[in-house]
Coordinates of C-alpha atoms in Angstrom, one line a residue:
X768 CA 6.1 84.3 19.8
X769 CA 2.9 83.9 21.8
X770 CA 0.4 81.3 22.0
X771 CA -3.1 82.3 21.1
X772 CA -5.9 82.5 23.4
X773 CA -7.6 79.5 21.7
X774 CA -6.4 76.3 23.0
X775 CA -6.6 74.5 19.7
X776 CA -4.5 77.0 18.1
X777 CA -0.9 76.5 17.6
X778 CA 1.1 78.5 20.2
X779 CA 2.9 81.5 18.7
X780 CA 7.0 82.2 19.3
X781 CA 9.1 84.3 20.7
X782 CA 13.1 83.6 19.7
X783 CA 15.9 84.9 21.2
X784 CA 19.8 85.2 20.2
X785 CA 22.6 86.7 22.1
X786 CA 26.3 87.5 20.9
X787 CA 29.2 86.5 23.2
X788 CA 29.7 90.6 23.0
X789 CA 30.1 92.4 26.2
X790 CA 28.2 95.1 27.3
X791 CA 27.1 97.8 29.8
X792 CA 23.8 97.1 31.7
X793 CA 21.1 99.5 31.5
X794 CA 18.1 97.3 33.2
X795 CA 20.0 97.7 36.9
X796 CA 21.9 100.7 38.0
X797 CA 23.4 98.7 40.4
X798 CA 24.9 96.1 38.3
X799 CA 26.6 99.2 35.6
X800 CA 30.0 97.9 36.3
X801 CA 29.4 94.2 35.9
X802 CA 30.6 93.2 32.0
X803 CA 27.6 91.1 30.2
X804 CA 26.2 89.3 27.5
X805 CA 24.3 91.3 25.4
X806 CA 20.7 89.1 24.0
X807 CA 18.9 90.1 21.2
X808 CA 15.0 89.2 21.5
X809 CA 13.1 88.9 18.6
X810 CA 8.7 88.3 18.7
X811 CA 6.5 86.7 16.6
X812 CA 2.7 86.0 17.2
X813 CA 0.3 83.7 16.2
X814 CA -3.3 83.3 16.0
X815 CA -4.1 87.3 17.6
X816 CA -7.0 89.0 17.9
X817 CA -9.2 90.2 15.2
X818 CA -10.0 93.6 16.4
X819 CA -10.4 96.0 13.2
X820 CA -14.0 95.9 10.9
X821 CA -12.5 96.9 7.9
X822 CA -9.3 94.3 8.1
X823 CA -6.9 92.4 10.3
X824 CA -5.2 93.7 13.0
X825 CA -1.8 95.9 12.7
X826 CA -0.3 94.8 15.3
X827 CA 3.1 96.0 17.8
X828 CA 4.8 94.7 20.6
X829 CA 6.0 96.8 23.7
X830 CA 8.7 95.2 26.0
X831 CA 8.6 96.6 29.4
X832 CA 11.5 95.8 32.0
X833 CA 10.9 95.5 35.7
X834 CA 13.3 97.6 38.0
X835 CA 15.6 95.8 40.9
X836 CA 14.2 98.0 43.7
X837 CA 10.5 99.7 43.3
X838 CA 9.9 96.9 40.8
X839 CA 8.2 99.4 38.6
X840 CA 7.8 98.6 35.2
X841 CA 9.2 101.0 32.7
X842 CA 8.8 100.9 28.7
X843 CA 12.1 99.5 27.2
X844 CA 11.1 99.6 23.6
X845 CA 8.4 99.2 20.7
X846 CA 8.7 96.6 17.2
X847 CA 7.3 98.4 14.6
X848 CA 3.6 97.8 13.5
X849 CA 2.9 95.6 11.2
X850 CA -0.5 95.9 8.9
X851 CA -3.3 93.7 8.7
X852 CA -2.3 90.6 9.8
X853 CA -3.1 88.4 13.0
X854 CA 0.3 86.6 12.6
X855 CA 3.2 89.0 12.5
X856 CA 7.1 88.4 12.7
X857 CA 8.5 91.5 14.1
X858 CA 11.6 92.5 12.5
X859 CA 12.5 95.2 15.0
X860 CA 14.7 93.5 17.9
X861 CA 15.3 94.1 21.6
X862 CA 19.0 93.9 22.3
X863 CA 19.0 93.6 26.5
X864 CA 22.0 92.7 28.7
X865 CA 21.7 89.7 30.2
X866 CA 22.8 88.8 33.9
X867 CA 23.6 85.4 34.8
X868 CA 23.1 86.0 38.6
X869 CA 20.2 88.5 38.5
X870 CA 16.4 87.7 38.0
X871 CA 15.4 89.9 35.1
X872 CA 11.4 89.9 34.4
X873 CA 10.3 91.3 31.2
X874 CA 6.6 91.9 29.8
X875 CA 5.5 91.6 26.7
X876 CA 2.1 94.0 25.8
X877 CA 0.5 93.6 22.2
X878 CA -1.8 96.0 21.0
X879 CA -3.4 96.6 18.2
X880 CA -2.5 100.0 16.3
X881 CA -5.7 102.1 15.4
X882 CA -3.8 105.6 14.8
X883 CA -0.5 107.5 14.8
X884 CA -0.9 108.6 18.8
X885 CA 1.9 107.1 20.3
X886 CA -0.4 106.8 23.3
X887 CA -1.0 103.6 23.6
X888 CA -4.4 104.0 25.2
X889 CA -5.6 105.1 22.1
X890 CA -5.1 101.7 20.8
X891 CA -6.6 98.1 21.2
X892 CA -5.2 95.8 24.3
X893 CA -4.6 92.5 22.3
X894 CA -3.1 90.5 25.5
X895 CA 0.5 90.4 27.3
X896 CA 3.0 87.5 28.5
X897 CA 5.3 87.7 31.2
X898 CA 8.7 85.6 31.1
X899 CA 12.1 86.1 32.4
X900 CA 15.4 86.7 30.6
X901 CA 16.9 83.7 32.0
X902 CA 13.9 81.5 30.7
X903 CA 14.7 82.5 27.3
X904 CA 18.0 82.1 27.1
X905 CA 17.6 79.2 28.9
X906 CA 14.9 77.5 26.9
X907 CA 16.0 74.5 24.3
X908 CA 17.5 76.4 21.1
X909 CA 17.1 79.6 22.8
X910 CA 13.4 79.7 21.3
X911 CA 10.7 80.4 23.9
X912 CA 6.8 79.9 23.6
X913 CA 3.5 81.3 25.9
X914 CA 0.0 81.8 25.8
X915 CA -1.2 85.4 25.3
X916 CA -2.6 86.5 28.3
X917 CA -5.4 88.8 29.1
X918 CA -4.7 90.3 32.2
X919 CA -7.3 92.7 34.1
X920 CA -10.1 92.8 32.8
X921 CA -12.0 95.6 35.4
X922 CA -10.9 97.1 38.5
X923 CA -13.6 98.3 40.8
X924 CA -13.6 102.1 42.9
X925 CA -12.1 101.8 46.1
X926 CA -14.9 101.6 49.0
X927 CA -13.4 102.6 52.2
X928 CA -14.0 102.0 56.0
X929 CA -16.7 98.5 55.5
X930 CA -15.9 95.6 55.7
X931 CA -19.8 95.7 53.8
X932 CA -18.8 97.0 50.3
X933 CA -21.4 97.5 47.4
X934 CA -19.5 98.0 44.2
X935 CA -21.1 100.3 41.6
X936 CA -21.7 98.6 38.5
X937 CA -19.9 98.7 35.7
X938 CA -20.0 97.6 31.7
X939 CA -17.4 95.7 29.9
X940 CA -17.6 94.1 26.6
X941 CA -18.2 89.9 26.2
X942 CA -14.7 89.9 24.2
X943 CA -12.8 91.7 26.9
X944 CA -14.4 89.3 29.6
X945 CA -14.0 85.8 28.1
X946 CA -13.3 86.4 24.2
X947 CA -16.8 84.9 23.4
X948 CA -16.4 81.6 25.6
X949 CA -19.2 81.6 28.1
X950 CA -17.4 78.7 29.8
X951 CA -14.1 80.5 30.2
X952 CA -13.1 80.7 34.1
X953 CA -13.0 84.1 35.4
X954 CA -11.2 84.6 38.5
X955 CA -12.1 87.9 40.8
X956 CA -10.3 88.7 43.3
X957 CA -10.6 91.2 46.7
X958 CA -8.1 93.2 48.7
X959 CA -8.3 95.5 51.5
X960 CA -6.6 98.7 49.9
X961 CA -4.1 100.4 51.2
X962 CA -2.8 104.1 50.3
X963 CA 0.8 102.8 49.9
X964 CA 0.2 100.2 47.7
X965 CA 0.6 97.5 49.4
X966 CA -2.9 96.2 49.4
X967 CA -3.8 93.4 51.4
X968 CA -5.1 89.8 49.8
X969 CA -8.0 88.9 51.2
X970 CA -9.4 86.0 48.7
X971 CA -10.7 85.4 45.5
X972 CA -13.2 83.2 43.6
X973 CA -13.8 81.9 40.0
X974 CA -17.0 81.7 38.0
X975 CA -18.0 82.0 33.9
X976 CA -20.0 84.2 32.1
X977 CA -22.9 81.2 32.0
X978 CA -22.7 81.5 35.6
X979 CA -22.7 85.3 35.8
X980 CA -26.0 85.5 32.9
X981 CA -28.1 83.8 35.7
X982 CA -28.0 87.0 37.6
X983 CA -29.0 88.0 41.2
X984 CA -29.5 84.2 42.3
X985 CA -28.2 81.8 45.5
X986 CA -25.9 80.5 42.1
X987 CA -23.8 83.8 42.5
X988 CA -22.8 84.0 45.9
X989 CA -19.1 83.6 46.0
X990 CA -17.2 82.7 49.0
X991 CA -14.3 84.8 49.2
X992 CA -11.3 82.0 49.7
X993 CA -7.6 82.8 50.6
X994 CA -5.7 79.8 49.8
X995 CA -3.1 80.1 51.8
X996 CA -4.6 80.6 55.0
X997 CA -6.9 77.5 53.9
X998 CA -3.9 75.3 53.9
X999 CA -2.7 76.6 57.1
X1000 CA -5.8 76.8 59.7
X1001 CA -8.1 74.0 59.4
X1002 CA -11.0 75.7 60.7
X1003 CA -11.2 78.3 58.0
X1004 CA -13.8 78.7 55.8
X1005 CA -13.7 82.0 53.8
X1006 CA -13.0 85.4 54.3
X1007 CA -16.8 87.3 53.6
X1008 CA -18.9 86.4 50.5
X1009 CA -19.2 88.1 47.6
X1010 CA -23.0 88.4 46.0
X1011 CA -24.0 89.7 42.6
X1012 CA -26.8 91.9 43.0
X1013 CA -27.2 92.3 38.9
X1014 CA -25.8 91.0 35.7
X1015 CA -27.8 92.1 32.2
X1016 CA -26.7 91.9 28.6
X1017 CA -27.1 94.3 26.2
X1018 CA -26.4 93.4 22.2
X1019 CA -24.5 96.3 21.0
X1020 CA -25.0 96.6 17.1
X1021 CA -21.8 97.3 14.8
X1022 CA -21.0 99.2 11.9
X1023 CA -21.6 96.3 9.7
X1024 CA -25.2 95.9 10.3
X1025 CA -26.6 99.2 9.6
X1026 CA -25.1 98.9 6.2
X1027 CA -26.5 95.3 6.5
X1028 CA -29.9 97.0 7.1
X1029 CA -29.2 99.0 4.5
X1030 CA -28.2 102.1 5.7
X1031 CA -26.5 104.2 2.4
X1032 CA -23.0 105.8 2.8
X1033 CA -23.1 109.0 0.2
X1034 CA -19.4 110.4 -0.6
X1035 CA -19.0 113.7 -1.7
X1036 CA -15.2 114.7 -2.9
X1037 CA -14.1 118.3 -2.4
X1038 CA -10.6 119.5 -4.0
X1039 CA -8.9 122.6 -2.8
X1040 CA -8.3 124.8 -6.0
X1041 CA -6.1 127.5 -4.4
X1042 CA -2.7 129.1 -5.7
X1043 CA -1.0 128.2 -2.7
X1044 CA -1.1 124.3 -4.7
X1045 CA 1.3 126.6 -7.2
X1046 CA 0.8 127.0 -10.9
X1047 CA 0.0 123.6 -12.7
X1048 CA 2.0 124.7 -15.5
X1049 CA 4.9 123.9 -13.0
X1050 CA 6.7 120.7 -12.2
X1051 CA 6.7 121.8 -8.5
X1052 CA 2.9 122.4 -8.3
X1053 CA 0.7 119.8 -6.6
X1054 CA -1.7 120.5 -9.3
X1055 CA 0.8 119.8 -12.2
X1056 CA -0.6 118.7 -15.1
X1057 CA 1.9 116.0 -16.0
X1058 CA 0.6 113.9 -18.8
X1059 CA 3.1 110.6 -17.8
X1060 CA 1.9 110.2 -14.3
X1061 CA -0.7 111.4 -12.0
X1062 CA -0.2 114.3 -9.5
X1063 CA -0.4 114.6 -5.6
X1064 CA -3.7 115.6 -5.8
X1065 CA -4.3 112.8 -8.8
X1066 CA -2.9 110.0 -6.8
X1067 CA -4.1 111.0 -3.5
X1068 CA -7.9 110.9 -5.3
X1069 CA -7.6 108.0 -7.2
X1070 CA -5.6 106.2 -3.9
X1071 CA -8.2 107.5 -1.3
X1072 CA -11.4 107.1 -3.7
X1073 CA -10.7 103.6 -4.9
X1074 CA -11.3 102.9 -0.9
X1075 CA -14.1 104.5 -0.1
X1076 CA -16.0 103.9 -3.0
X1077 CA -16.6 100.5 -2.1
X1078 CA -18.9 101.7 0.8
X1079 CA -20.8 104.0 -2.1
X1080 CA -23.9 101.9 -3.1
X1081 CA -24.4 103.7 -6.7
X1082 CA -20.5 104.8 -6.8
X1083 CA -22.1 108.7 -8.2
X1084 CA -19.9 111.0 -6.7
X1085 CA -21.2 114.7 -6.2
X1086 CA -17.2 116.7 -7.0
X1087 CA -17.0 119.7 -5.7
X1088 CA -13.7 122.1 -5.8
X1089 CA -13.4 125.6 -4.1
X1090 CA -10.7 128.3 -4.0
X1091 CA -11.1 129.2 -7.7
X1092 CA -11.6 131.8 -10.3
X1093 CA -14.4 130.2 -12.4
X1094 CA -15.0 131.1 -16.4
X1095 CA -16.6 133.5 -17.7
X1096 CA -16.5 136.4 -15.3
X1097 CA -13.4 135.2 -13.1
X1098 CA -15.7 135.3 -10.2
X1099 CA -14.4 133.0 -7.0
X1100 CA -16.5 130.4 -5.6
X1101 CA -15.3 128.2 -2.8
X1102 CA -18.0 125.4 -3.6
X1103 CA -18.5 125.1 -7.8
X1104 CA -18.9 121.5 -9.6
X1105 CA -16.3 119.9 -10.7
X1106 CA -18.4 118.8 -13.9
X1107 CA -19.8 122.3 -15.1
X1108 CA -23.0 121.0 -13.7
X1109 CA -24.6 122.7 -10.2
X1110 CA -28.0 121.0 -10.9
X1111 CA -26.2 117.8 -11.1
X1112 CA -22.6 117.2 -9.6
X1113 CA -22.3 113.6 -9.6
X1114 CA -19.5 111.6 -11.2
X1115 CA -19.2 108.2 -11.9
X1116 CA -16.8 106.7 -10.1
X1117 CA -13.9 107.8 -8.8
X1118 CA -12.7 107.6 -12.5
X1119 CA -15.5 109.9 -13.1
X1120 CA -14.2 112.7 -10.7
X1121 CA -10.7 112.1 -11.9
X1122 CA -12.0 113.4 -15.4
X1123 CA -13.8 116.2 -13.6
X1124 CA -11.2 116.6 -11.9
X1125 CA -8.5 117.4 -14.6
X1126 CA -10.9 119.4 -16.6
X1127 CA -11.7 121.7 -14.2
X1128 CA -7.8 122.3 -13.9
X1129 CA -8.0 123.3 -18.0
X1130 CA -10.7 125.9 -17.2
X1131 CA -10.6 127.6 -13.7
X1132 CA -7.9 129.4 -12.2
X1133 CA -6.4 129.1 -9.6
X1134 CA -6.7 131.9 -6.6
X1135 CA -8.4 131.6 -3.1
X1136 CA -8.6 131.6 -0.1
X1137 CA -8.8 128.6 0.9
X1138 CA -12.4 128.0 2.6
X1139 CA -13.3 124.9 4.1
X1140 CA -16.6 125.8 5.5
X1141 CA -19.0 126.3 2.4
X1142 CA -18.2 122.6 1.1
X1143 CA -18.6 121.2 4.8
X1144 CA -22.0 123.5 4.9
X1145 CA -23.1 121.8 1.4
X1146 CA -23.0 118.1 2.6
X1147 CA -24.6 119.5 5.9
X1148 CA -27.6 120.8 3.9
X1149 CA -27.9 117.1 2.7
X1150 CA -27.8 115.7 5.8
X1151 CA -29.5 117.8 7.7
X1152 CA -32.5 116.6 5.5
X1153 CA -31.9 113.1 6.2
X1154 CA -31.7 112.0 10.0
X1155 CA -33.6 108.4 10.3
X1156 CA -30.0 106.3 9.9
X1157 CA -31.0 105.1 6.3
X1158 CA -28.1 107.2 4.8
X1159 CA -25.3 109.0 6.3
X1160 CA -23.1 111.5 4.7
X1161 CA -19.2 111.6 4.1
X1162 CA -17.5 114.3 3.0
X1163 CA -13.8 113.6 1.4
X1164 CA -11.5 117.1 1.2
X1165 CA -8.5 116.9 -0.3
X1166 CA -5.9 120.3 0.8
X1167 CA -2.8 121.4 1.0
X1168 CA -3.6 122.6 4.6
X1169 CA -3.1 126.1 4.1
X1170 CA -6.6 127.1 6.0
X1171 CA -7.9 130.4 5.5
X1172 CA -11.3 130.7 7.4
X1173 CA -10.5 128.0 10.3
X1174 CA -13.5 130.1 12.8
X1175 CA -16.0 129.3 10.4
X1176 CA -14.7 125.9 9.7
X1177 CA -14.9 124.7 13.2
X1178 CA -18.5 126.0 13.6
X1179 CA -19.8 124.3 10.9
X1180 CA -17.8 121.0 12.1
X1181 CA -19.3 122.0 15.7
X1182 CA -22.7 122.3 13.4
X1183 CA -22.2 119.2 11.7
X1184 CA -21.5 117.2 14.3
X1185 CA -25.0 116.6 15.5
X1186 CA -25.7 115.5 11.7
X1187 CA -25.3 111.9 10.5
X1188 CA -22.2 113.2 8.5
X1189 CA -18.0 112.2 9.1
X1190 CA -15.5 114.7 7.0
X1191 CA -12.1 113.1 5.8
X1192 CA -9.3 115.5 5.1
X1193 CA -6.8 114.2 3.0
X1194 CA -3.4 116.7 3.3
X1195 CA -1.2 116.6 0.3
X1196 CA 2.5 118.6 -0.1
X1197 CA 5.3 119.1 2.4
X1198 CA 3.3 121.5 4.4
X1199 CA 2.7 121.6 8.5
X1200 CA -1.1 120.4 8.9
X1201 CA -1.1 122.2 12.3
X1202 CA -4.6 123.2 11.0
X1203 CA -5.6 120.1 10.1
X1204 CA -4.6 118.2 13.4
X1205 CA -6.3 120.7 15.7
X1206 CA -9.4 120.2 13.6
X1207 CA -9.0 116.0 13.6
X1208 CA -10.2 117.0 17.3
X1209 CA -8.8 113.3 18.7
X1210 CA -7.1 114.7 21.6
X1211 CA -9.3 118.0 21.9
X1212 CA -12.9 118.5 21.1
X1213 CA -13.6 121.1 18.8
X1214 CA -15.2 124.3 19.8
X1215 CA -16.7 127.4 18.9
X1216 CA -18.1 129.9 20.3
X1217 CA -17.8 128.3 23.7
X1218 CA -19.9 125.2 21.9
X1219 CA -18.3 121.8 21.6
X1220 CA -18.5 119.5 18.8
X1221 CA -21.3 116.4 19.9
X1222 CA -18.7 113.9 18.3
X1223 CA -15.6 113.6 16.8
X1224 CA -16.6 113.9 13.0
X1225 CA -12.9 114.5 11.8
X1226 CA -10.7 112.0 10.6
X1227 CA -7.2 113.8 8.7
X1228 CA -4.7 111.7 7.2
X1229 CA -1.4 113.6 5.7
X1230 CA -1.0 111.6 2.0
X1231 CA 2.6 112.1 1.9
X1232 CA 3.0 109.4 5.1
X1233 CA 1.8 106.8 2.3
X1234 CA 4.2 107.7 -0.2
X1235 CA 7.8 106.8 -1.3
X1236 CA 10.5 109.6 -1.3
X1237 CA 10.0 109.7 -5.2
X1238 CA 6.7 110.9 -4.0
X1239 CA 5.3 108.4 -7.2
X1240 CA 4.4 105.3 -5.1
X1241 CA 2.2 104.3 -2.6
X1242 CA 4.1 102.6 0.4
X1243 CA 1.4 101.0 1.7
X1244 CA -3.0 100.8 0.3
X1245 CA -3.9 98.7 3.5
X1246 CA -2.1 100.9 5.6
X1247 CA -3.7 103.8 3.8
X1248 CA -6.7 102.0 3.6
X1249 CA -6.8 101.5 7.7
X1250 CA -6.6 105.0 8.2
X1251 CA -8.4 106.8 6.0
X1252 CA -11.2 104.4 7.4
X1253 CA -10.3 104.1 10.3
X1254 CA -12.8 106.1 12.8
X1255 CA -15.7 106.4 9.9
X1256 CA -17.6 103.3 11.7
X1257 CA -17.3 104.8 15.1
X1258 CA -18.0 107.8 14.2
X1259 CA -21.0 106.5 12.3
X1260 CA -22.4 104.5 15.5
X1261 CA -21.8 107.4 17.8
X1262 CA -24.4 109.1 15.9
X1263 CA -26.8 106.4 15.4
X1264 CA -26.6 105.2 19.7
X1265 CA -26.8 109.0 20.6
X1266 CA -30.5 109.2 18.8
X1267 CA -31.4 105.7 19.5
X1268 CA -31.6 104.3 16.0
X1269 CA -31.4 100.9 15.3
X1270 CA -30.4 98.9 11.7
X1271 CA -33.4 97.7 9.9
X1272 CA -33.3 93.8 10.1
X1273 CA -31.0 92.5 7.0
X1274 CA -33.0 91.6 3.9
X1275 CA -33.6 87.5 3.7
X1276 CA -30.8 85.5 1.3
X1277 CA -31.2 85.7 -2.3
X1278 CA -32.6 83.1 -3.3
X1279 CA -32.3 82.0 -7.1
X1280 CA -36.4 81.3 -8.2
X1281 CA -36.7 77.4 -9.6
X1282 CA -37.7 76.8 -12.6
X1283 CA -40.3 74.2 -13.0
X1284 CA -40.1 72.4 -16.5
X1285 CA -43.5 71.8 -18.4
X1286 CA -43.6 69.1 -20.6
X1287 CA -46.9 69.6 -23.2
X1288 CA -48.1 66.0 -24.9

């Protein structure tokens, strides 16, 4: 429904329908007694932004309505997401009651989804478009197009009492400012604040990222123009200036090239082996050894490894499982190789640890508790030895949820985090993953011992979100995909900005070598 940013891009469409039904409205108080005609609004995009590294967008529309009196805007409703694609037709409708004699403004945001929050601040601004009701339903076949706008791109702190501000500066990113086009205009404008909100217009001015890069120079000082009081006083010239006193451009390096330099991601996959999965003798255990289809555990692995093994240069696997009683003395070890093999874990492949995997069901028993903190400790050990950004460590653990040592968990996560290392929880079964979410540590650090964890090195994804009610299919592999992935390259270039590292510079193109043909007479 809206127009991309890129003016040689087709514009995308919005269409709206409305029944001859009469209805209640619930945009104006005022108007609850007044019958009307009920429209139902439906959104499609074209041409959005690319914001993911690992895929396309997955994007949603919010509508927002605007109220009568305090002209507040106020959420109205959400389309579902739709995954990985820069051109989605939302299936999820508005249905709004439509006034003929009222003005009814709407607002269209587009974001692109990046987790589960339903904060939409945890998620990336894609652009907006305003319209009004009326313009829908009046536009030829009811079908309505626009540009994607990007709105406000940075507000500056408040400086009071001066009619001589200096504005501290601030960063933004090249894509939020002008998407990449250097020539794009950028308008700024100035107001005199006021506590009420009611701030005062005092003028604006437009430049371009070309102009800005020339930095502190007579080419960026702005005169602060108010149009209207230039059409109405003739001797007007401007309302103040506006100088920039610095403007410098910093290359920030992505995910994409530190593996470019080639940086090595090492996964290591760690399977909870405890008896609160239930017996695998039994259909209703998430270990069940069913020999026509794979288990929770089975499909979660195979699902979730087929992923990240991609990002595993020599696809060996170190497998580790804990929670068990191993053979021949029945003692319990909370971090034991999969293969029989402590010298040497490594599978190969994810096919590799699926064997391991299934064997290790044959021999150990199941018992616990369920610690999470030696296997989290093992991969630290690893990376711990490692810290010049040529590898970084991952560890996959795939649980039920039921936690037993969670104190010692979060120290060694607290531990971990100053290590080039991310840990990917995987939650299988109906269970709550309270645990789990407290340790993902998105809206809380976490803590121990009154020490917080340097990063966020937690990503937890609960399988059964994936999954059909049959509990035999995978809904979605992008989806799954997204967010398994999802804060792994963040995470990875927190680490790498907070020590200063840089990517090595890519190897040159492969060249095939010629082959000169000698002729011998």
């Amino acid at each position: 429904m809206w127009a991309p940013d890129k003016s040689t891009a087709p514009p995308p469409k919005m269409d709206s329908r409305y029944t001859s039904t009469a209805g209640i409205g619930d945009l104006n108080q005022l108007s609850a007694a007044i019958p009307a005609t009920r429209v139902e609004v439906s959104v499609s995009c074209r041409n959005l932004l690319d914001r993911d590294t690992f895929s396309k967008s997955d994007p949603i529309c919010v509508l927002y309505v605007q109220g009568v009196g305090n002209k507040e805007w106020r959420e109205f409703g959400r389309t579902e997401v739709i995954d990985n694609t820069l051109n989605p037709d939302f299936v999820r409708k508005f249905i709004l009651d439509y006034f003929f004699e009222e003005r009814e403004n709407l607002r269209f945001d587009l974001y692109d989804v990046d987790s589960k929050s339903p904060n939409l601040s945890k998620h990336d601004f894609l652009g907006q478009v305003f319209c009004t009701l009326g313009e829908i339903v009046g536009s030829q076949g009811s079908r309505l197009e626009k540009p994607i706008v990007f709105t406000i791109c940075h507000k500056t702190e408040v400086v009071k009492n001066t009619l001589n501000p200096v504005w501290q500066a601030f960063k933004i990113s090249v894509r939020a400012l002008c998407n990449g086009d250097y020539d794009r205009t950028i308008k700024v404008e100035v107001y005199d604040w006021d506590r009420d909100g009611s701030h005062d217009f005092i003028g604006e001015f437009t430049t371009s990222y070309r102009e800005l890069s020339r930095g502190q120079s007579q080419f960026n000082v702005y005169e602060v123009v108010n149009p209207k009081k230039k059409g109405k006083k003739k001797k007007y010239i401007n309302s103040g200036t506006v100088t920039l006193l610095s403007f410098l451009v910093e290359t920030e390096v992505s995910f994409l090239d530190y593996i470019k330099g080639g940086t090595q991601i090492n996964f290591t996959v760690a399977i909870d082996f405890t008896a609160s999965n239930g017996n695998p003798a039994q259909p209703t255990s998430l270990h069940y050894m069913n020999p026509y289809q794979l288990n929770a555990y089975g499909m979660a692995l195979k699902a979730v490894g087929e992923i990240v093994q991609d990002y595993d240069s020599d696809k060996m696997f170190p497998a580790l499982g804990f929670g068990a009683k191993l053979p021949p003395d029945g003692r319990i070890s909370h971090e034991f190789a999969l293969n029989g093999n402590p010298q040497n874990p490594y599978c190969d492949g994810i096919e590799g640890v699926m064997e391991a995997y299934y064997r290790s069901l044959k021999s150990v028993q199941l018992y616990g508790p369920t610690n999470f903190a030696p296997v989290i400790n093992h991969v630290a050990r690893y990376a711990s030895s490692v810290k010049d950004g040529s590898q970084y460590f991952v560890l996959l653990i795939v649980t039920d949820g039921v936690i037993s040592d969670m104190a010692q968990t979060k120290e060694s996560i607290v531990n971990a985090s100053k290590l080039p290392m991310s840990i990917i929880i995987v939650g299988v079964g109906p269970a709550e993953f309270d645990a789990m979410i407290e340790l993902d540590g998105d809206d809380v650090r976490v803590s121990s011992r009154g020490k917080y964890a340097e990063r966020d090195i937690v990503q937890f994804v609960p399988f059964r979100d994936y999954i059909d009610r049959s509990g035999n299919h995978i809904l979605s592999m992008a989806r799954l995909a997204k967010d398994v992935l999802a804060e792994i390259p963040e995470q990875f270039l927190s680490y790498m900005r907070a020590r200063g590292i840089k990517p090595s510079p890519a190897p040159p193109p492969y060249t095939p070598p010629t082959h000169v043909l000698q002729t011998q007479i």
